[in-house]
PDB file of C-alpha atoms in Angstrom:
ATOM      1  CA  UNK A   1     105.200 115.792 103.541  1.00 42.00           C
ATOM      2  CA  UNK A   2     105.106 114.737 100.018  1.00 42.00           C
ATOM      3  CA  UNK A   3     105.830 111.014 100.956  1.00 45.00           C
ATOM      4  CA  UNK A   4     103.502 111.295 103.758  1.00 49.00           C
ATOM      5  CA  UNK A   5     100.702 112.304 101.061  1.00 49.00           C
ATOM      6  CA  UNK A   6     101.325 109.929  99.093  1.00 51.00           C
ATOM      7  CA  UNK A   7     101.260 107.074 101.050  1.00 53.00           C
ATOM      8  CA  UNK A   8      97.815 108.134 102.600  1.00 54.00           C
ATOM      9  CA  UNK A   9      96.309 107.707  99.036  1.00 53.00           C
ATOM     10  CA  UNK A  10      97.504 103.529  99.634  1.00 56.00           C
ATOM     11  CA  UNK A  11      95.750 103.615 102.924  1.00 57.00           C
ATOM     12  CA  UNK A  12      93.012 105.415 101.436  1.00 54.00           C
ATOM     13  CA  UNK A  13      92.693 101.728  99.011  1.00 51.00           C
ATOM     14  CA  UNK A  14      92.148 100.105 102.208  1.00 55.00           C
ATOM     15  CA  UNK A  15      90.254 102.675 104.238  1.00 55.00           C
ATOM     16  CA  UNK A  16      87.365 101.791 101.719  1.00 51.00           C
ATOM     17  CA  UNK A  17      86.833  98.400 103.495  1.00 51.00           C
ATOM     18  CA  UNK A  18      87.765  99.243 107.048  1.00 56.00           C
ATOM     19  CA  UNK A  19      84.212 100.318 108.002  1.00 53.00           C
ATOM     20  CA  UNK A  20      83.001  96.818 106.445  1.00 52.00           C
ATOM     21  CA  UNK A  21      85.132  94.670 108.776  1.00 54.00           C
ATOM     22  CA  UNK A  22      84.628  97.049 111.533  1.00 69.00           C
ATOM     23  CA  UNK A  23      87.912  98.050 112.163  1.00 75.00           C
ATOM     24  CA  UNK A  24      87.413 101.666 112.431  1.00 80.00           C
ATOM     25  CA  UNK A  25      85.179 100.957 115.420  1.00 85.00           C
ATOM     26  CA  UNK A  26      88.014  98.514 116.693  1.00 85.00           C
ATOM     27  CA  UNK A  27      90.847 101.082 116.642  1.00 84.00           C
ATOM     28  CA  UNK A  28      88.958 103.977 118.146  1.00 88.00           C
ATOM     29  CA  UNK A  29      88.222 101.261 121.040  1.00 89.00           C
ATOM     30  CA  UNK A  30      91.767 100.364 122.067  1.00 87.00           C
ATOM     31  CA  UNK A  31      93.273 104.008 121.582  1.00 87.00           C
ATOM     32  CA  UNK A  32      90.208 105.179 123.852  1.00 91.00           C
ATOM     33  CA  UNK A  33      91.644 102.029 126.295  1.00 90.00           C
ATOM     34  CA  UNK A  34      95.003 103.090 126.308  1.00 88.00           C
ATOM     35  CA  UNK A  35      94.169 106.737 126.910  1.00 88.00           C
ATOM     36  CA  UNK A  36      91.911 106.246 130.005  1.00 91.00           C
ATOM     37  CA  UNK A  37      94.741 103.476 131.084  1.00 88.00           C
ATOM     38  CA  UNK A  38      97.455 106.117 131.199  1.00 85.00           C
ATOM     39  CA  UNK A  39      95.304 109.083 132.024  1.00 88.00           C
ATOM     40  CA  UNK A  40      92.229 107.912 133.831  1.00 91.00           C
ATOM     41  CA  UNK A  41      88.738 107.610 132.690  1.00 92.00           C
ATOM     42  CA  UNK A  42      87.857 111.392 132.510  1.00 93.00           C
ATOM     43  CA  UNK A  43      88.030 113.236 129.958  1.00 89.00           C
ATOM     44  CA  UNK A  44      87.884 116.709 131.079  1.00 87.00           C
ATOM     45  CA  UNK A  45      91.312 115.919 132.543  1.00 86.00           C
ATOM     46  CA  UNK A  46      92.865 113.407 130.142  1.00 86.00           C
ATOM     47  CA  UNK A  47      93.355 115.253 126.851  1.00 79.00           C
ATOM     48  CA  UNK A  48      94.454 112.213 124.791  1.00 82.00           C
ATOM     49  CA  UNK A  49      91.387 110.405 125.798  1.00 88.00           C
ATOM     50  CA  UNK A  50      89.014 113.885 124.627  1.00 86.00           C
ATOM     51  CA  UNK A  51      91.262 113.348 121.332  1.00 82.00           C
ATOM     52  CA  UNK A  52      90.482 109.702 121.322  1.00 87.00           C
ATOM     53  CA  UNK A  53      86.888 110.452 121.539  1.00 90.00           C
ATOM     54  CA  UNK A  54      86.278 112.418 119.268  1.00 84.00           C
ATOM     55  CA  UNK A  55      87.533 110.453 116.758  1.00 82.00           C
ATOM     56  CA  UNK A  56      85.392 108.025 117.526  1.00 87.00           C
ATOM     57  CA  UNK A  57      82.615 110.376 117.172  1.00 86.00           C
ATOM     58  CA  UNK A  58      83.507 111.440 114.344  1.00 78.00           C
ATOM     59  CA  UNK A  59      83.071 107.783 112.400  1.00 79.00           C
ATOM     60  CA  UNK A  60      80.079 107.673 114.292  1.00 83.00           C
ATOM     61  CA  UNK A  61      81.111 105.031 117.032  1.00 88.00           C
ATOM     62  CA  UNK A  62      78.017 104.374 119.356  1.00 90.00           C
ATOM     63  CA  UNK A  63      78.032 105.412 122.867  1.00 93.00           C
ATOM     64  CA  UNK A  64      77.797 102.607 124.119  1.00 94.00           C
ATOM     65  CA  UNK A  65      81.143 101.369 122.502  1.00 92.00           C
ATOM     66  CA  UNK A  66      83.274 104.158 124.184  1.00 94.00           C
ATOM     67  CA  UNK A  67      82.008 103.975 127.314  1.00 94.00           C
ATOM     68  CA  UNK A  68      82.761  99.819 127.023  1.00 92.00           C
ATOM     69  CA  UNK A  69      86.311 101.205 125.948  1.00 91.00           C
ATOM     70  CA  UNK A  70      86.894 103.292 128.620  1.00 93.00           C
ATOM     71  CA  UNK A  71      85.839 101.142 131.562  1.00 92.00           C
ATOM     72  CA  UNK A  72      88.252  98.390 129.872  1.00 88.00           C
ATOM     73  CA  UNK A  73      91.316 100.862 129.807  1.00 89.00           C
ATOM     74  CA  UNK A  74      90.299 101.655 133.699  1.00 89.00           C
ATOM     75  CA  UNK A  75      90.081  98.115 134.406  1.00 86.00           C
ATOM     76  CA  UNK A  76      86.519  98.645 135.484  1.00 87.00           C
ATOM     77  CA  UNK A  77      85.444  95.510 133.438  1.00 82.00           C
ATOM     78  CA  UNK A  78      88.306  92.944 134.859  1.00 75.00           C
ATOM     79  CA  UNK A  79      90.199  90.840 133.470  1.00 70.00           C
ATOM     80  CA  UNK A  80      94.148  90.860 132.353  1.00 70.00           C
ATOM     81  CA  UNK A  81      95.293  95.096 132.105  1.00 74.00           C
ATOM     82  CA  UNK A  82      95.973  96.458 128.589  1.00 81.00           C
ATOM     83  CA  UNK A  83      99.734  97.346 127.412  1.00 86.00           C
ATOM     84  CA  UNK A  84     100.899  99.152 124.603  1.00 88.00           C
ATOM     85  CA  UNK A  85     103.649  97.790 122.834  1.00 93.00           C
ATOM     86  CA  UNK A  86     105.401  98.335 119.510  1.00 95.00           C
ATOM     87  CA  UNK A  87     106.885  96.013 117.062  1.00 97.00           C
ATOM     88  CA  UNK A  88     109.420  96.764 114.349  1.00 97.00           C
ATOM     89  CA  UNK A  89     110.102  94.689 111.427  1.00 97.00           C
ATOM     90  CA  UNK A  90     111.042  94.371 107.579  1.00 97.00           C
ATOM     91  CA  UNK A  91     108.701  93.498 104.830  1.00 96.00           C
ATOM     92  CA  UNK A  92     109.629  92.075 101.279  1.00 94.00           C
ATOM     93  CA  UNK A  93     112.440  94.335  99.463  1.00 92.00           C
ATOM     94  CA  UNK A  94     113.452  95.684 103.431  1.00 94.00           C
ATOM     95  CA  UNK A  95     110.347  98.125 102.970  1.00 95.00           C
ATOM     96  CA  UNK A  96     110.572  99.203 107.042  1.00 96.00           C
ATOM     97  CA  UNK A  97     107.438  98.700 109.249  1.00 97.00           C
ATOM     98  CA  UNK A  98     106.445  99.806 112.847  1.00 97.00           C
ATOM     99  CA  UNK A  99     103.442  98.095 114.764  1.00 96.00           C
ATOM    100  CA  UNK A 100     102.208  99.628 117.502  1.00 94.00           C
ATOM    101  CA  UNK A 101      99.524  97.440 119.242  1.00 92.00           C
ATOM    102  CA  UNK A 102      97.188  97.414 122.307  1.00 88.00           C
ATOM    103  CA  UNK A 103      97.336  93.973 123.975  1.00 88.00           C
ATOM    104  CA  UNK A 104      96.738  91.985 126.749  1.00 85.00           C
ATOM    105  CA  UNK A 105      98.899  89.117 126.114  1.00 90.00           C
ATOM    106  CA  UNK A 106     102.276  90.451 125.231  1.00 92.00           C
ATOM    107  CA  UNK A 107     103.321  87.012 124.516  1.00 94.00           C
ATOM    108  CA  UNK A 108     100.335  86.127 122.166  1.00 94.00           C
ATOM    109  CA  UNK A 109     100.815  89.369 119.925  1.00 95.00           C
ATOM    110  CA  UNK A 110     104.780  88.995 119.679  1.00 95.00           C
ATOM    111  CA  UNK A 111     104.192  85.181 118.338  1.00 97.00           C
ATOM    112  CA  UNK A 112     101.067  86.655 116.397  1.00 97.00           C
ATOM    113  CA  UNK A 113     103.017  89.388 114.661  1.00 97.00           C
ATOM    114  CA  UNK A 114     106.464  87.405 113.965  1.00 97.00           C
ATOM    115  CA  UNK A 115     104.262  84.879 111.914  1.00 98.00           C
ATOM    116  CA  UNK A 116     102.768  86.928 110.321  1.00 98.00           C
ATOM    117  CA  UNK A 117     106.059  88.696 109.264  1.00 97.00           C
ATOM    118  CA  UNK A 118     107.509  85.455 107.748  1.00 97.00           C
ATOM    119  CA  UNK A 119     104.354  84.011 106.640  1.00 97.00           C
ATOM    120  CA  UNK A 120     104.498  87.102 103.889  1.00 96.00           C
ATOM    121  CA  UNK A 121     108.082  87.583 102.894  1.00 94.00           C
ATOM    122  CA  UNK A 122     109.332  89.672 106.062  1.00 96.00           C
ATOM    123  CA  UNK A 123     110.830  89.280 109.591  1.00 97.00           C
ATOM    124  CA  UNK A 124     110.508  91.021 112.993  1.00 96.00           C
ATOM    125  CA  UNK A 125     113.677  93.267 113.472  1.00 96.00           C
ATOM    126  CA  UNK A 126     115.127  94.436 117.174  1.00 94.00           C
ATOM    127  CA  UNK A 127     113.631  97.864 118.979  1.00 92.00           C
ATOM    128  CA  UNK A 128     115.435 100.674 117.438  1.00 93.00           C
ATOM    129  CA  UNK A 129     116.617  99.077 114.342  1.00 94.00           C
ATOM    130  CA  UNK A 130     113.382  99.652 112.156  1.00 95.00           C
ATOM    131  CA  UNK A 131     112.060 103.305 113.984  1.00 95.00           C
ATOM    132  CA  UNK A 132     115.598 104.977 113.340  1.00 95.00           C
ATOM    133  CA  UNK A 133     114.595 106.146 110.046  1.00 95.00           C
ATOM    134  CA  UNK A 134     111.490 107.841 111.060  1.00 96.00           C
ATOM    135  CA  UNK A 135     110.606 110.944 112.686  1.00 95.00           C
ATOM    136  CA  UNK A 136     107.674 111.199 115.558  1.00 95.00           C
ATOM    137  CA  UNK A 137     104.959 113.720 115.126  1.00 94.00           C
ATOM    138  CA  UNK A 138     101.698 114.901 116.256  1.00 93.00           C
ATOM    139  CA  UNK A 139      98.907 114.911 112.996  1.00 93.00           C
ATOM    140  CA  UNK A 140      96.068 116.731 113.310  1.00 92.00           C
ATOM    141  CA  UNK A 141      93.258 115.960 110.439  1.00 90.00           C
ATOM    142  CA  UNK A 142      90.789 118.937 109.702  1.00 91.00           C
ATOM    143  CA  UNK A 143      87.969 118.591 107.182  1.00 89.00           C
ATOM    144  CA  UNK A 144      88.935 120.242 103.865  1.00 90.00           C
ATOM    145  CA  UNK A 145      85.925 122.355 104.163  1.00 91.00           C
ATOM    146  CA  UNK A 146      86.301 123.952 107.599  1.00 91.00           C
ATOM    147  CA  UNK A 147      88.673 126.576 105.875  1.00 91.00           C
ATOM    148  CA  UNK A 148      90.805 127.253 102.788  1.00 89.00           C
ATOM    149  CA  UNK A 149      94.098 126.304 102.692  1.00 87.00           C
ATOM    150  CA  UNK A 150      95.389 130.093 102.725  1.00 87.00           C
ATOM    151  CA  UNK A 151      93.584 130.834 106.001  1.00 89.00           C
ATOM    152  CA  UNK A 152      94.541 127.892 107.299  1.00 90.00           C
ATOM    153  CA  UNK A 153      98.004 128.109 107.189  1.00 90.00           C
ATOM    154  CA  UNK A 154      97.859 131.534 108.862  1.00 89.00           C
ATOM    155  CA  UNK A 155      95.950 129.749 111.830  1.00 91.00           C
ATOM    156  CA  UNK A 156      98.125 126.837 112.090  1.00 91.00           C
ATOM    157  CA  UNK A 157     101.569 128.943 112.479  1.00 90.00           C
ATOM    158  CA  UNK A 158      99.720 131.040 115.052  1.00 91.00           C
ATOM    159  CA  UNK A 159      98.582 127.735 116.863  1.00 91.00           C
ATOM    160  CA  UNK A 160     102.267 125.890 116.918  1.00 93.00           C
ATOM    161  CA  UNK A 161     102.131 123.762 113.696  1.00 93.00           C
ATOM    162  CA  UNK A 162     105.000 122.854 111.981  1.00 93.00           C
ATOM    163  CA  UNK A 163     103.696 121.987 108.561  1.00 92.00           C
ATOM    164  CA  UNK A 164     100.650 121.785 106.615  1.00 92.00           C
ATOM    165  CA  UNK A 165      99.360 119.345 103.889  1.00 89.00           C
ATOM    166  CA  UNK A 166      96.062 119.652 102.404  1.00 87.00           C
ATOM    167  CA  UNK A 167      93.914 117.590  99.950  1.00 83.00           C
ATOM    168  CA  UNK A 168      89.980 117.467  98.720  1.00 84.00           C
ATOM    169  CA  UNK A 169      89.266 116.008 101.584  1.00 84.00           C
ATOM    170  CA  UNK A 170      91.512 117.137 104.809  1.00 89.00           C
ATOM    171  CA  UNK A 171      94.064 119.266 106.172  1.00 92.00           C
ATOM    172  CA  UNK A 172      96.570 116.785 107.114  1.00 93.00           C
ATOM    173  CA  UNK A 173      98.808 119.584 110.276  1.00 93.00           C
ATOM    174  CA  UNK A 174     102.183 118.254 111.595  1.00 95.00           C
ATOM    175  CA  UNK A 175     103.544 119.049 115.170  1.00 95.00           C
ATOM    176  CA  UNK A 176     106.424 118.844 117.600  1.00 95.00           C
ATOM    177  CA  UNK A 177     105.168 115.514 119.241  1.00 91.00           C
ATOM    178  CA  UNK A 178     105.173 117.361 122.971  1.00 90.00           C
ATOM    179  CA  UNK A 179     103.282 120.581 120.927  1.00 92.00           C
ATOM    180  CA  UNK A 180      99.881 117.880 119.570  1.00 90.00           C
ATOM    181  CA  UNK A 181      97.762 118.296 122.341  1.00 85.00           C
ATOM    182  CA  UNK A 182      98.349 122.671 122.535  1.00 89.00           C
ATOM    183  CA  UNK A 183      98.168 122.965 118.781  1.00 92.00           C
ATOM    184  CA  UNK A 184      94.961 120.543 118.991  1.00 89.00           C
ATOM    185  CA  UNK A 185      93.371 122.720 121.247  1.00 87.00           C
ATOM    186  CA  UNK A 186      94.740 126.246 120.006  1.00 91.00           C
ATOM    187  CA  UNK A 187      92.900 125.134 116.413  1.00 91.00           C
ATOM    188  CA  UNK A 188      89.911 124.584 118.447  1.00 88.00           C
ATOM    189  CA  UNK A 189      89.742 127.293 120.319  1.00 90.00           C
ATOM    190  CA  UNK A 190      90.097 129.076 117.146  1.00 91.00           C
ATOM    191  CA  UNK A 191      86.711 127.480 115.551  1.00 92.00           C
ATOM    192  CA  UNK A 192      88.243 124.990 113.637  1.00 90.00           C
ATOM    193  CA  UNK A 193      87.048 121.124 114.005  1.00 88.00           C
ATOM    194  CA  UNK A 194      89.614 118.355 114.959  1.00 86.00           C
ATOM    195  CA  UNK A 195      88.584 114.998 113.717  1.00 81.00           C
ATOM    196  CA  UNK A 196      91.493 113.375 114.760  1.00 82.00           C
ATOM    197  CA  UNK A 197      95.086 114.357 116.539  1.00 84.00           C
ATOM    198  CA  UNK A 198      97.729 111.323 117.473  1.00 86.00           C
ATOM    199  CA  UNK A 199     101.186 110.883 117.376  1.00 88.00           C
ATOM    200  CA  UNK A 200     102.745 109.039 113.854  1.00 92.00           C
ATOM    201  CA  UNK A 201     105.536 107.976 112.400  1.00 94.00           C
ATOM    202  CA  UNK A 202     106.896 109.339 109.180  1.00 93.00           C
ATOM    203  CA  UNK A 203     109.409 108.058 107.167  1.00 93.00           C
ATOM    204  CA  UNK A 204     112.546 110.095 106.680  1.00 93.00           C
ATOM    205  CA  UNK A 205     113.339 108.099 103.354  1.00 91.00           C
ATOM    206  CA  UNK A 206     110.295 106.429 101.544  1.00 89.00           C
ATOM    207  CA  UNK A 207     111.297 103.266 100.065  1.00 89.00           C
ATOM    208  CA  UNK A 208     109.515 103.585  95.790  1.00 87.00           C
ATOM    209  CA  UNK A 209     108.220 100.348  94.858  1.00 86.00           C
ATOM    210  CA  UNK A 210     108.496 100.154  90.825  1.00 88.00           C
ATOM    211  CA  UNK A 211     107.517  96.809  90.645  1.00 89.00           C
ATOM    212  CA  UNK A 212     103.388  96.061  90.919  1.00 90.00           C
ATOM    213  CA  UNK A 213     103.621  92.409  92.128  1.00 91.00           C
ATOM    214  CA  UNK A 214     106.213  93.596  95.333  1.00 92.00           C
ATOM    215  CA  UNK A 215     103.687  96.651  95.958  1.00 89.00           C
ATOM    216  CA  UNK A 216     100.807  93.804  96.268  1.00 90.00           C
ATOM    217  CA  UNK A 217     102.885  91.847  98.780  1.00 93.00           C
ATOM    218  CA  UNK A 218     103.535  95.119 100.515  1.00 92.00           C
ATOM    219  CA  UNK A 219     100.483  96.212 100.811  1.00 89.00           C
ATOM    220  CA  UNK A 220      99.366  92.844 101.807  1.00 91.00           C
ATOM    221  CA  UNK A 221     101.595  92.164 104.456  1.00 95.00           C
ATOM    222  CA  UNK A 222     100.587  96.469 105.504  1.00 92.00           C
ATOM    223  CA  UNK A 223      96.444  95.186 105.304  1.00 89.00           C
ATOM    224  CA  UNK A 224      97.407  91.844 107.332  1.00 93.00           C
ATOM    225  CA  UNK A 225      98.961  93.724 110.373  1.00 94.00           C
ATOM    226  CA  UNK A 226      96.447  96.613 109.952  1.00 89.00           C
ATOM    227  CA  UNK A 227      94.210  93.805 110.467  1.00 87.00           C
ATOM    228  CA  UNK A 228      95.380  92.326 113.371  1.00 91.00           C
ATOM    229  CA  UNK A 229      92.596  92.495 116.600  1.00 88.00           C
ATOM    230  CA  UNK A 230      95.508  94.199 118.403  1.00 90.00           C
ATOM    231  CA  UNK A 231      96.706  96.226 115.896  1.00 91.00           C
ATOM    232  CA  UNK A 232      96.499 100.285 116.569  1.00 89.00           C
ATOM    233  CA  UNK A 233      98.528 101.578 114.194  1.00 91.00           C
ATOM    234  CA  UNK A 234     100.426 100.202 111.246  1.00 93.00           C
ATOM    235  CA  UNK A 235     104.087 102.984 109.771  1.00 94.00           C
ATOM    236  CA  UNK A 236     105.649 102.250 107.023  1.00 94.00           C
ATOM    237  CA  UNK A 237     108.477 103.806 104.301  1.00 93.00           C
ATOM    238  CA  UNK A 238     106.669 102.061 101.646  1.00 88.00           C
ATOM    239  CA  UNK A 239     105.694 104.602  98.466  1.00 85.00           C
ATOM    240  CA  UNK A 240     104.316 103.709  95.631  1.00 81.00           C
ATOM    241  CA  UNK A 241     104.947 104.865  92.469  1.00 79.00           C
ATOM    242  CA  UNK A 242     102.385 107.320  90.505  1.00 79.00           C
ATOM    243  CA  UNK A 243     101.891 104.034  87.382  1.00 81.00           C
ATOM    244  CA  UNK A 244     101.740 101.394  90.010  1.00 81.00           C
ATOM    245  CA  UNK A 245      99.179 103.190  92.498  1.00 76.00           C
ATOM    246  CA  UNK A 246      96.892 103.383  89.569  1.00 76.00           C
ATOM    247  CA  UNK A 247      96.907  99.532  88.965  1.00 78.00           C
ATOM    248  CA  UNK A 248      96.706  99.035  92.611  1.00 74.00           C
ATOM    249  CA  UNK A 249      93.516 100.814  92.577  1.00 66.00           C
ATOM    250  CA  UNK A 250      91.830  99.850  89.399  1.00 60.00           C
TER     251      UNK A 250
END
């Protein structure tokens, strides 16, 4: 998990902004889309779309907005159905990057996402060559100040978790990816608030960038994706060394 920390404090440089362009708002909208698309529009009986939810609850996403998002996954508002898809690719110095996107214009999004690739030192790679070197998981976040780290860890091996990393402001809980929804609701049956549980991608092998003008492209090419309209989630190997993160955030 050490990796994994780590390279949540670099999304945490960006995660400043995201509520300022909206994209928090955005993302909670097309995971809420592609939940009620594979599960239906109810909640009570679609446990990734409850998950979805509540994230968007918890960053304060209006009503209005998920309902919008769940009528569009259900097709209830027309037009062309949503698809997930996933892209793989390599940034500058190979640092490894996995895409995953909610789109409804598969072609659109692949040209989209190869040009922005080579516009910024990289290139789209073939399925399987990129994802490979990282595992899948389910994450589950839980505010810091639900419970101590000590009695959480006791809770979490009693409700399936495989691992545990904590910081001021979360518990960050890992899980077989078939295990995220049952260990999601075993922690909340157990009192504990879930702000967010979805499945990630973690590097086996985190790529250390030494070198602060490669971690800007990096991290540039990382924001540019992360940016995309499409764009759901954004993996990567990149790490940052403990000097460089410093500059990047001063």
């Amino acid at each position: 998990m050490a990796g994994h920390n780590k390279w949540s404090k670099v999304k945490h440089i960006k995660a400043r902004v995201d509520a300022i362009k909206g994209r928090v708002f955005s993302k909670c909208s097309h995971e809420i889309a592609l939940a009620a698309r594979a599960g239906g529009g109810d909640p009570a009986g679609n446990a990734r779309l409850r998950s979805a939810i509540d994230n968007a609850k918890s960053v304060s996403m209006p009503k209005d907005n998920i309902d919008r998002a769940i009528k569009k996954g259900t097709g209830e508002l027309g037009g062309d159905a949503i698809q997930e898809v996933a892209y793989e690719g390599y940034g500058p110095s190979g640092i490894a990057f996995i895409v995953e996107m909610a789109t409804d214009n598969l072609n659109r999004s692949a040209a989209d996402i190869r040009s922005i690739f080579t516009k910024n030192g990289g290139s789209v790679a073939t399925q399987g060559s990129v994802s490979y070197q990282f595992d899948r998981k389910g994450e589950i976040h839980i505010p810091a100040d639900a419970i101590d780290e000590d009695a959480l860890m006791e809770t979490a091996i009693n409700a399936g978790a495989d691992d545990v990393q904590s910081d001021e402001d979360e518990h960050i809980l890992l899980t077989a990816p078939n295990e995220l929804g049952t260990v999601a609701n075993n922690l909340r049956a157990a009192g504990l608030p879930v702000t967010s549980e979805k499945l990630v991608s973690i590097a086996q092998n985190p790529s250390v960038v030494t070198d602060l003008p490669i971690a800007r492209q990096v991290l540039k090419l990382y924001e540019i994706l992360d940016d995309y309209p499409d764009t759901v989630n954004v993996f990567t190997n990149f790490e940052v060394a403990d000097e460089i993160l410093d500059q990047l955030e001063s």
